[in-house]
């Protein structure tokens, strides 16, 4: 096994090799289906370690995987016989209350950002699951409960610090390397390793409100149509969401911010029909961000398929209900508002005209069920495909280049490929939803 003879002495962090006590823990990610064995894992203590790791991988011609939260359903952070750059030791979050800014190291999790900002009643768009990595979420776009008010996570980044494929450290903002700044806002991990984000924060208070009403599937289609129509005119503080699974359809919304109409919205929601169960009430914003965390940790096998839809006609609602199956969970989350107000050309992120994001997600424990569970998720997603307008790059799984073409419209993909040629012409960063260099 070839390793760089001097890498250990060059690191402030830790070099982990096969056979070391922490090796198996360091290579374990969220999807238990992933069982690849890197040749070496560099647990980076700072930017200099990231530079050393990238240069070492290039010298040894090793595939590079980059880990933050490890939530890629394909486990792209874990390269077989490659070099895994583990950013998780770099998790510091620094809040500038006066400027309403957060400086976030590249290995931080969303929960660390939420907690630090909420001490001051501040927040920024930061997903729905607190143990997701800030880096992976933000580089793909970054949906969350605040997005309809303040835009996606990537819309709230004011600057990035990046280690390039050449092992150089650069900054990107609207005024410094603006081409790279554009590409990092939705282009995924294709252009470098982000070691620090600076986010704009917003005064949202510490309160959230959740309204969820559950109905049996045989009554779900009519309720979903009414929920869809209410969503179209909802205030931006409200993000409408649906989940289907276990024989139930749960419809409702999450409200973040001061009380200003959520009770009236709940009254309209209740008018859709008598639910068999309700979950309604206040909670802290931090608890909202944690409530969808995976209690199973990294023990479950996982697979998903997703779409964007610009509209949800009655036929799509019928297909959604008809193909809700045991063994998967199906979800819809509303877009619009501030997301759609950002001009499409302003960032690499596409599909700003989406009305809803759809995901069919499966999780299970027994490897013998792999094929069956994945097939169920694919069938459910196939039923919605006639109504799809594209895909969210963070919700892609094993679609390969076809999925990338669904995530980015042709003219935008051509611009991303030109950017890739400029910053990573050898495609060193290809363990991602890959944008290849221009031919």
GROMACS .gro file of C-alpha atoms in nm:
model
  439
    1UNK     CA    1   0.000   0.000   0.000
    2UNK     CA    2   0.146   0.333  -0.111
    3UNK     CA    3   0.123   0.633   0.117
    4UNK     CA    4   0.304   0.960   0.099
    5UNK     CA    5   0.610   0.909   0.322
    6UNK     CA    6   0.591   1.252   0.485
    7UNK     CA    7   0.220   1.321   0.508
    8UNK     CA    8   0.182   1.235   0.875
    9UNK     CA    9   0.447   1.485   0.981
   10UNK     CA   10   0.292   1.755   0.761
   11UNK     CA   11  -0.048   1.733   0.930
   12UNK     CA   12  -0.183   1.916   1.232
   13UNK     CA   13  -0.474   1.672   1.221
   14UNK     CA   14  -0.480   1.294   1.207
   15UNK     CA   15  -0.388   1.038   0.942
   16UNK     CA   16  -0.602   0.724   0.977
   17UNK     CA   17  -0.499   0.407   0.794
   18UNK     CA   18  -0.658   0.061   0.757
   19UNK     CA   19  -0.604  -0.130   1.078
   20UNK     CA   20  -0.597   0.180   1.297
   21UNK     CA   21  -0.831   0.183   1.594
   22UNK     CA   22  -1.059   0.457   1.454
   23UNK     CA   23  -1.050   0.356   1.088
   24UNK     CA   24  -1.390   0.185   1.068
   25UNK     CA   25  -1.565   0.462   1.256
   26UNK     CA   26  -1.405   0.727   1.035
   27UNK     CA   27  -1.522   0.559   0.712
   28UNK     CA   28  -1.881   0.499   0.830
   29UNK     CA   29  -2.141   0.730   0.680
   30UNK     CA   30  -2.519   0.782   0.704
   31UNK     CA   31  -2.614   0.512   0.451
   32UNK     CA   32  -2.521   0.171   0.593
   33UNK     CA   33  -2.512   0.028   0.238
   34UNK     CA   34  -2.178   0.208   0.193
   35UNK     CA   35  -1.887  -0.016   0.296
   36UNK     CA   36  -1.588   0.112   0.099
   37UNK     CA   37  -1.234   0.119   0.237
   38UNK     CA   38  -1.019   0.426   0.167
   39UNK     CA   39  -0.643   0.382   0.148
   40UNK     CA   40  -0.607   0.671   0.391
   41UNK     CA   41  -0.829   0.914   0.578
   42UNK     CA   42  -0.703   1.262   0.663
   43UNK     CA   43  -0.896   1.416   0.952
   44UNK     CA   44  -0.820   1.780   0.888
   45UNK     CA   45  -0.754   2.025   1.170
   46UNK     CA   46  -0.745   2.327   0.939
   47UNK     CA   47  -0.704   2.463   0.590
   48UNK     CA   48  -0.337   2.364   0.565
   49UNK     CA   49  -0.432   2.000   0.623
   50UNK     CA   50  -0.687   2.019   0.341
   51UNK     CA   51  -0.417   2.158   0.109
   52UNK     CA   52  -0.176   1.881   0.212
   53UNK     CA   53  -0.442   1.615   0.157
   54UNK     CA   54  -0.536   1.741  -0.189
   55UNK     CA   55  -0.173   1.765  -0.301
   56UNK     CA   56  -0.097   1.418  -0.163
   57UNK     CA   57  -0.393   1.265  -0.342
   58UNK     CA   58  -0.290   1.428  -0.668
   59UNK     CA   59   0.072   1.311  -0.632
   60UNK     CA   60  -0.036   0.952  -0.560
   61UNK     CA   61  -0.315   0.958  -0.822
   62UNK     CA   62  -0.578   0.869  -0.561
   63UNK     CA   63  -0.948   0.940  -0.587
   64UNK     CA   64  -1.058   1.217  -0.352
   65UNK     CA   65  -1.368   1.192  -0.134
   66UNK     CA   66  -1.474   1.480   0.091
   67UNK     CA   67  -1.667   1.421   0.411
   68UNK     CA   68  -1.868   1.666   0.616
   69UNK     CA   69  -2.202   1.523   0.733
   70UNK     CA   70  -2.170   1.210   0.517
   71UNK     CA   71  -2.533   1.228   0.403
   72UNK     CA   72  -2.482   1.151   0.034
   73UNK     CA   73  -2.706   0.852  -0.032
   74UNK     CA   74  -2.431   0.709  -0.254
   75UNK     CA   75  -2.167   0.760   0.014
   76UNK     CA   76  -1.958   0.971  -0.222
   77UNK     CA   77  -1.740   1.087   0.066
   78UNK     CA   78  -1.585   0.740   0.091
   79UNK     CA   79  -1.349   0.655  -0.199
   80UNK     CA   80  -1.255   0.290  -0.246
   81UNK     CA   81  -0.874   0.272  -0.209
   82UNK     CA   82  -0.863   0.652  -0.232
   83UNK     CA   83  -0.797   0.943   0.001
   84UNK     CA   84  -1.088   1.056   0.216
   85UNK     CA   85  -1.064   1.417   0.331
   86UNK     CA   86  -1.258   1.432   0.656
   87UNK     CA   87  -1.358   1.788   0.745
   88UNK     CA   88  -1.555   1.698   1.057
   89UNK     CA   89  -1.287   1.822   1.302
   90UNK     CA   90  -1.332   2.166   1.139
   91UNK     CA   91  -1.670   2.247   1.291
   92UNK     CA   92  -1.633   2.594   1.443
   93UNK     CA   93  -1.914   2.850   1.406
   94UNK     CA   94  -1.852   3.218   1.487
   95UNK     CA   95  -2.141   3.466   1.505
   96UNK     CA   96  -2.102   3.839   1.439
   97UNK     CA   97  -2.424   3.968   1.596
   98UNK     CA   98  -2.379   4.328   1.484
   99UNK     CA   99  -2.328   4.237   1.117
  100UNK     CA  100  -2.565   3.937   1.137
  101UNK     CA  101  -2.308   3.708   0.985
  102UNK     CA  102  -2.193   3.356   1.065
  103UNK     CA  103  -1.850   3.223   0.975
  104UNK     CA  104  -1.880   2.846   0.951
  105UNK     CA  105  -1.596   2.600   0.899
  106UNK     CA  106  -1.640   2.342   0.625
  107UNK     CA  107  -1.695   2.047   0.856
  108UNK     CA  108  -1.974   2.198   1.068
  109UNK     CA  109  -2.315   2.036   1.092
  110UNK     CA  110  -2.637   2.232   1.052
  111UNK     CA  111  -2.725   2.188   1.418
  112UNK     CA  112  -2.405   2.364   1.522
  113UNK     CA  113  -2.495   2.662   1.305
  114UNK     CA  114  -2.855   2.666   1.432
  115UNK     CA  115  -2.757   2.659   1.800
  116UNK     CA  116  -2.490   2.927   1.769
  117UNK     CA  117  -2.716   3.165   1.576
  118UNK     CA  118  -3.026   3.101   1.789
  119UNK     CA  119  -2.847   3.222   2.101
  120UNK     CA  120  -2.904   3.565   1.945
  121UNK     CA  121  -3.248   3.499   1.790
  122UNK     CA  122  -3.087   3.467   1.447
  123UNK     CA  123  -3.089   3.194   1.181
  124UNK     CA  124  -3.035   3.127   0.814
  125UNK     CA  125  -3.180   2.866   0.582
  126UNK     CA  126  -3.029   2.539   0.702
  127UNK     CA  127  -3.214   2.226   0.598
  128UNK     CA  128  -3.448   2.011   0.806
  129UNK     CA  129  -3.207   1.762   0.970
  130UNK     CA  130  -2.951   1.891   1.218
  131UNK     CA  131  -2.684   1.626   1.158
  132UNK     CA  132  -2.656   1.714   0.788
  133UNK     CA  133  -2.331   1.882   0.686
  134UNK     CA  134  -2.342   2.254   0.614
  135UNK     CA  135  -2.112   2.202   0.314
  136UNK     CA  136  -2.302   1.939   0.120
  137UNK     CA  137  -2.640   2.102   0.176
  138UNK     CA  138  -2.527   2.453   0.084
  139UNK     CA  139  -2.319   2.364  -0.221
  140UNK     CA  140  -2.618   2.189  -0.379
  141UNK     CA  141  -2.856   2.477  -0.305
  142UNK     CA  142  -2.994   2.414   0.041
  143UNK     CA  143  -3.367   2.401   0.114
  144UNK     CA  144  -3.503   2.461   0.463
  145UNK     CA  145  -3.791   2.606   0.661
  146UNK     CA  146  -3.666   2.964   0.608
  147UNK     CA  147  -3.614   2.944   0.232
  148UNK     CA  148  -3.950   3.092   0.131
  149UNK     CA  149  -3.867   3.398   0.344
  150UNK     CA  150  -3.494   3.438   0.285
  151UNK     CA  151  -3.391   3.218  -0.006
  152UNK     CA  152  -3.194   2.896  -0.018
  153UNK     CA  153  -2.882   2.833   0.188
  154UNK     CA  154  -2.665   2.919  -0.112
  155UNK     CA  155  -2.851   3.250  -0.155
  156UNK     CA  156  -2.738   3.347   0.194
  157UNK     CA  157  -2.366   3.281   0.146
  158UNK     CA  158  -2.169   3.603   0.119
  159UNK     CA  159  -1.829   3.440   0.067
  160UNK     CA  160  -1.647   3.107   0.049
  161UNK     CA  161  -1.292   3.000   0.127
  162UNK     CA  162  -1.195   2.722  -0.115
  163UNK     CA  163  -0.908   2.480  -0.166
  164UNK     CA  164  -0.882   2.412  -0.538
  165UNK     CA  165  -0.773   2.099  -0.723
  166UNK     CA  166  -0.431   2.257  -0.759
  167UNK     CA  167  -0.400   2.276  -0.380
  168UNK     CA  168  -0.435   2.653  -0.371
  169UNK     CA  169  -0.654   2.852  -0.131
  170UNK     CA  170  -0.881   3.119  -0.280
  171UNK     CA  171  -1.181   3.324  -0.174
  172UNK     CA  172  -1.499   3.364  -0.374
  173UNK     CA  173  -1.764   3.634  -0.340
  174UNK     CA  174  -1.955   3.870  -0.565
  175UNK     CA  175  -1.640   4.082  -0.597
  176UNK     CA  176  -1.363   3.821  -0.568
  177UNK     CA  177  -1.355   3.532  -0.815
  178UNK     CA  178  -1.722   3.596  -0.897
  179UNK     CA  179  -1.731   3.313  -1.152
  180UNK     CA  180  -1.641   3.064  -0.882
  181UNK     CA  181  -1.888   3.226  -0.642
  182UNK     CA  182  -2.161   3.175  -0.903
  183UNK     CA  183  -2.071   2.807  -0.947
  184UNK     CA  184  -2.049   2.727  -0.578
  185UNK     CA  185  -2.405   2.851  -0.531
  186UNK     CA  186  -2.570   2.527  -0.639
  187UNK     CA  187  -2.299   2.354  -0.842
  188UNK     CA  188  -2.214   2.099  -0.573
  189UNK     CA  189  -1.863   1.995  -0.476
  190UNK     CA  190  -1.727   2.007  -0.829
  191UNK     CA  191  -1.498   2.308  -0.808
  192UNK     CA  192  -1.306   2.270  -0.485
  193UNK     CA  193  -1.329   2.199  -0.113
  194UNK     CA  194  -1.497   2.476   0.083
  195UNK     CA  195  -1.320   2.523   0.415
  196UNK     CA  196  -1.524   2.822   0.532
  197UNK     CA  197  -1.864   2.974   0.453
  198UNK     CA  198  -1.983   3.318   0.556
  199UNK     CA  199  -2.363   3.334   0.585
  200UNK     CA  200  -2.607   3.619   0.615
  201UNK     CA  201  -2.826   3.570   0.924
  202UNK     CA  202  -3.181   3.692   0.983
  203UNK     CA  203  -3.373   3.796   1.296
  204UNK     CA  204  -3.633   3.517   1.315
  205UNK     CA  205  -3.675   3.488   1.690
  206UNK     CA  206  -3.669   3.146   1.853
  207UNK     CA  207  -4.027   3.028   1.796
  208UNK     CA  208  -4.170   2.791   1.538
  209UNK     CA  209  -4.521   2.657   1.492
  210UNK     CA  210  -4.615   2.322   1.341
  211UNK     CA  211  -4.955   2.215   1.210
  212UNK     CA  212  -4.993   1.856   1.086
  213UNK     CA  213  -5.320   1.676   1.021
  214UNK     CA  214  -5.327   1.304   0.929
  215UNK     CA  215  -5.582   1.128   0.710
  216UNK     CA  216  -5.624   0.769   0.587
  217UNK     CA  217  -5.500   0.719   0.232
  218UNK     CA  218  -5.850   0.649   0.098
  219UNK     CA  219  -5.940   1.012   0.181
  220UNK     CA  220  -5.604   1.159   0.096
  221UNK     CA  221  -5.655   1.269  -0.266
  222UNK     CA  222  -5.927   1.525  -0.190
  223UNK     CA  223  -5.736   1.658   0.112
  224UNK     CA  224  -5.414   1.690  -0.089
  225UNK     CA  225  -5.591   1.894  -0.356
  226UNK     CA  226  -5.716   2.136  -0.092
  227UNK     CA  227  -5.372   2.149   0.073
  228UNK     CA  228  -5.216   2.226  -0.267
  229UNK     CA  229  -5.454   2.516  -0.324
  230UNK     CA  230  -5.392   2.663   0.022
  231UNK     CA  231  -5.017   2.640  -0.034
  232UNK     CA  232  -5.036   2.855  -0.347
  233UNK     CA  233  -5.149   3.160  -0.148
  234UNK     CA  234  -4.974   3.092   0.182
  235UNK     CA  235  -4.769   3.363   0.359
  236UNK     CA  236  -4.394   3.322   0.327
  237UNK     CA  237  -4.360   3.237   0.695
  238UNK     CA  238  -4.546   2.914   0.615
  239UNK     CA  239  -4.380   2.625   0.432
  240UNK     CA  240  -4.635   2.363   0.335
  241UNK     CA  241  -4.534   1.998   0.354
  242UNK     CA  242  -4.685   1.651   0.305
  243UNK     CA  243  -4.571   1.305   0.406
  244UNK     CA  244  -4.726   0.975   0.301
  245UNK     CA  245  -4.643   0.647   0.469
  246UNK     CA  246  -4.782   0.383   0.701
  247UNK     CA  247  -5.128   0.409   0.548
  248UNK     CA  248  -5.160   0.781   0.628
  249UNK     CA  249  -5.125   1.112   0.450
  250UNK     CA  250  -5.009   1.391   0.681
  251UNK     CA  251  -5.061   1.743   0.548
  252UNK     CA  252  -4.976   2.074   0.704
  253UNK     CA  253  -4.724   2.353   0.732
  254UNK     CA  254  -4.437   2.489   0.939
  255UNK     CA  255  -4.445   2.855   1.041
  256UNK     CA  256  -4.127   3.034   1.148
  257UNK     CA  257  -4.143   3.384   1.290
  258UNK     CA  258  -4.373   3.598   1.499
  259UNK     CA  259  -4.743   3.504   1.521
  260UNK     CA  260  -4.919   3.663   1.224
  261UNK     CA  261  -5.185   3.440   1.077
  262UNK     CA  262  -5.092   3.077   1.138
  263UNK     CA  263  -5.410   3.012   1.338
  264UNK     CA  264  -5.626   3.132   1.049
  265UNK     CA  265  -5.426   2.909   0.815
  266UNK     CA  266  -5.486   2.615   1.047
  267UNK     CA  267  -5.859   2.684   1.039
  268UNK     CA  268  -5.854   2.665   0.660
  269UNK     CA  269  -5.652   2.344   0.676
  270UNK     CA  270  -5.897   2.182   0.918
  271UNK     CA  271  -6.182   2.268   0.683
  272UNK     CA  272  -6.042   2.011   0.437
  273UNK     CA  273  -6.181   1.724   0.645
  274UNK     CA  274  -6.178   1.556   0.984
  275UNK     CA  275  -5.831   1.413   1.053
  276UNK     CA  276  -5.764   1.092   1.242
  277UNK     CA  277  -5.475   1.261   1.425
  278UNK     CA  278  -5.331   1.608   1.480
  279UNK     CA  279  -4.994   1.750   1.578
  280UNK     CA  280  -5.034   2.123   1.634
  281UNK     CA  281  -4.843   2.369   1.847
  282UNK     CA  282  -4.539   2.580   1.922
  283UNK     CA  283  -4.183   2.456   1.954
  284UNK     CA  284  -3.843   2.618   1.957
  285UNK     CA  285  -3.673   2.671   1.624
  286UNK     CA  286  -3.382   2.450   1.734
  287UNK     CA  287  -3.625   2.168   1.821
  288UNK     CA  288  -3.791   2.211   1.482
  289UNK     CA  289  -3.454   2.167   1.316
  290UNK     CA  290  -3.388   1.849   1.516
  291UNK     CA  291  -3.723   1.678   1.489
  292UNK     CA  292  -3.648   1.494   1.164
  293UNK     CA  293  -3.307   1.371   1.281
  294UNK     CA  294  -3.253   1.000   1.223
  295UNK     CA  295  -3.290   0.819   1.556
  296UNK     CA  296  -3.121   0.517   1.401
  297UNK     CA  297  -2.803   0.711   1.330
  298UNK     CA  298  -2.585   0.537   1.074
  299UNK     CA  299  -2.735   0.190   1.116
  300UNK     CA  300  -2.996   0.194   0.835
  301UNK     CA  301  -2.966   0.123   0.464
  302UNK     CA  302  -3.105   0.403   0.250
  303UNK     CA  303  -3.214   0.496  -0.101
  304UNK     CA  304  -3.417   0.778  -0.253
  305UNK     CA  305  -3.544   0.931  -0.577
  306UNK     CA  306  -3.664   1.287  -0.627
  307UNK     CA  307  -3.824   1.539  -0.862
  308UNK     CA  308  -3.916   1.902  -0.888
  309UNK     CA  309  -4.266   1.984  -1.012
  310UNK     CA  310  -4.387   2.324  -1.129
  311UNK     CA  311  -4.748   2.228  -1.063
  312UNK     CA  312  -4.939   1.947  -0.896
  313UNK     CA  313  -5.243   1.877  -1.114
  314UNK     CA  314  -5.517   1.645  -0.996
  315UNK     CA  315  -5.371   1.358  -1.197
  316UNK     CA  316  -5.038   1.399  -1.018
  317UNK     CA  317  -5.215   1.395  -0.682
  318UNK     CA  318  -5.391   1.073  -0.780
  319UNK     CA  319  -5.061   0.916  -0.888
  320UNK     CA  320  -4.895   1.025  -0.565
  321UNK     CA  321  -5.160   0.856  -0.352
  322UNK     CA  322  -5.192   0.548  -0.570
  323UNK     CA  323  -4.818   0.476  -0.550
  324UNK     CA  324  -4.774   0.546  -0.180
  325UNK     CA  325  -4.641   0.206  -0.072
  326UNK     CA  326  -4.533   0.030   0.241
  327UNK     CA  327  -4.158   0.036   0.283
  328UNK     CA  328  -4.101   0.396   0.174
  329UNK     CA  329  -4.186   0.746   0.287
  330UNK     CA  330  -4.299   1.001   0.031
  331UNK     CA  331  -4.269   1.374   0.093
  332UNK     CA  332  -4.355   1.705  -0.071
  333UNK     CA  333  -4.222   2.044   0.037
  334UNK     CA  334  -4.336   2.378  -0.106
  335UNK     CA  335  -4.098   2.620  -0.276
  336UNK     CA  336  -4.181   2.968  -0.410
  337UNK     CA  337  -4.148   3.297  -0.228
  338UNK     CA  338  -3.792   3.427  -0.197
  339UNK     CA  339  -3.652   3.120  -0.375
  340UNK     CA  340  -3.828   3.212  -0.697
  341UNK     CA  341  -3.739   3.581  -0.676
  342UNK     CA  342  -3.367   3.521  -0.729
  343UNK     CA  343  -3.298   3.550  -1.104
  344UNK     CA  344  -3.212   3.213  -1.258
  345UNK     CA  345  -2.885   3.345  -1.401
  346UNK     CA  346  -2.770   3.465  -1.058
  347UNK     CA  347  -2.646   3.125  -0.942
  348UNK     CA  348  -2.570   2.773  -1.058
  349UNK     CA  349  -2.880   2.648  -0.878
  350UNK     CA  350  -3.162   2.583  -1.124
  351UNK     CA  351  -3.532   2.501  -1.102
  352UNK     CA  352  -3.627   2.817  -0.912
  353UNK     CA  353  -3.970   2.796  -1.073
  354UNK     CA  354  -4.049   2.471  -0.891
  355UNK     CA  355  -4.368   2.469  -0.684
  356UNK     CA  356  -4.281   2.154  -0.488
  357UNK     CA  357  -3.995   1.915  -0.426
  358UNK     CA  358  -4.091   1.545  -0.420
  359UNK     CA  359  -3.881   1.270  -0.259
  360UNK     CA  360  -3.949   0.897  -0.222
  361UNK     CA  361  -3.715   0.766   0.048
  362UNK     CA  362  -3.663   0.412   0.171
  363UNK     CA  363  -3.477   0.294   0.479
  364UNK     CA  364  -3.435  -0.062   0.601
  365UNK     CA  365  -3.198  -0.282   0.797
  366UNK     CA  366  -3.174  -0.618   0.616
  367UNK     CA  367  -2.935  -0.633   0.315
  368UNK     CA  368  -3.158  -0.903   0.166
  369UNK     CA  369  -3.422  -0.632   0.110
  370UNK     CA  370  -3.196  -0.401  -0.092
  371UNK     CA  371  -3.338  -0.473  -0.437
  372UNK     CA  372  -3.700  -0.471  -0.322
  373UNK     CA  373  -3.680  -0.145  -0.129
  374UNK     CA  374  -3.495   0.035  -0.405
  375UNK     CA  375  -3.747  -0.089  -0.663
  376UNK     CA  376  -4.039   0.045  -0.456
  377UNK     CA  377  -3.882   0.391  -0.439
  378UNK     CA  378  -3.813   0.386  -0.812
  379UNK     CA  379  -4.172   0.286  -0.894
  380UNK     CA  380  -4.313   0.561  -0.676
  381UNK     CA  381  -4.088   0.822  -0.837
  382UNK     CA  382  -4.168   0.691  -1.187
  383UNK     CA  383  -4.537   0.757  -1.125
  384UNK     CA  384  -4.462   1.128  -1.072
  385UNK     CA  385  -4.207   1.159  -1.352
  386UNK     CA  386  -4.462   1.271  -1.617
  387UNK     CA  387  -4.524   1.582  -1.406
  388UNK     CA  388  -4.159   1.652  -1.320
  389UNK     CA  389  -3.977   1.965  -1.435
  390UNK     CA  390  -3.631   1.866  -1.315
  391UNK     CA  391  -3.440   1.746  -1.010
  392UNK     CA  392  -3.264   1.884  -0.703
  393UNK     CA  393  -2.897   1.794  -0.724
  394UNK     CA  394  -2.891   1.708  -0.351
  395UNK     CA  395  -3.173   1.458  -0.403
  396UNK     CA  396  -3.004   1.272  -0.689
  397UNK     CA  397  -2.892   0.917  -0.624
  398UNK     CA  398  -2.769   0.677  -0.893
  399UNK     CA  399  -2.892   0.863  -1.203
  400UNK     CA  400  -2.540   0.956  -1.312
  401UNK     CA  401  -2.499   1.211  -1.592
  402UNK     CA  402  -2.871   1.188  -1.677
  403UNK     CA  403  -2.950   1.317  -1.330
  404UNK     CA  404  -2.706   1.606  -1.367
  405UNK     CA  405  -2.880   1.703  -1.691
  406UNK     CA  406  -3.212   1.706  -1.502
  407UNK     CA  407  -3.067   1.930  -1.231
  408UNK     CA  408  -2.921   2.196  -1.467
  409UNK     CA  409  -3.070   2.333  -1.785
  410UNK     CA  410  -2.845   2.301  -2.094
  411UNK     CA  411  -2.714   2.658  -2.107
  412UNK     CA  412  -2.634   2.654  -1.736
  413UNK     CA  413  -2.467   2.314  -1.756
  414UNK     CA  414  -2.245   2.444  -2.038
  415UNK     CA  415  -2.137   2.736  -1.819
  416UNK     CA  416  -2.069   2.498  -1.529
  417UNK     CA  417  -1.857   2.277  -1.753
  418UNK     CA  418  -1.651   2.578  -1.859
  419UNK     CA  419  -1.602   2.668  -1.492
  420UNK     CA  420  -1.499   2.310  -1.419
  421UNK     CA  421  -1.240   2.332  -1.697
  422UNK     CA  422  -1.098   2.646  -1.538
  423UNK     CA  423  -1.079   2.518  -1.179
  424UNK     CA  424  -1.053   2.139  -1.209
  425UNK     CA  425  -0.956   2.042  -1.565
  426UNK     CA  426  -0.848   1.690  -1.460
  427UNK     CA  427  -1.178   1.629  -1.277
  428UNK     CA  428  -0.997   1.548  -0.952
  429UNK     CA  429  -1.319   1.628  -0.766
  430UNK     CA  430  -1.545   1.378  -0.941
  431UNK     CA  431  -1.694   1.184  -0.649
  432UNK     CA  432  -2.009   1.398  -0.652
  433UNK     CA  433  -2.297   1.454  -0.890
  434UNK     CA  434  -2.029   1.519  -1.143
  435UNK     CA  435  -2.002   1.809  -1.383
  436UNK     CA  436  -1.733   1.708  -1.629
  437UNK     CA  437  -1.487   1.956  -1.782
  438UNK     CA  438  -1.583   2.093  -2.122
  439UNK     CA  439  -1.466   1.878  -2.408
   0.00000   0.00000   0.00000
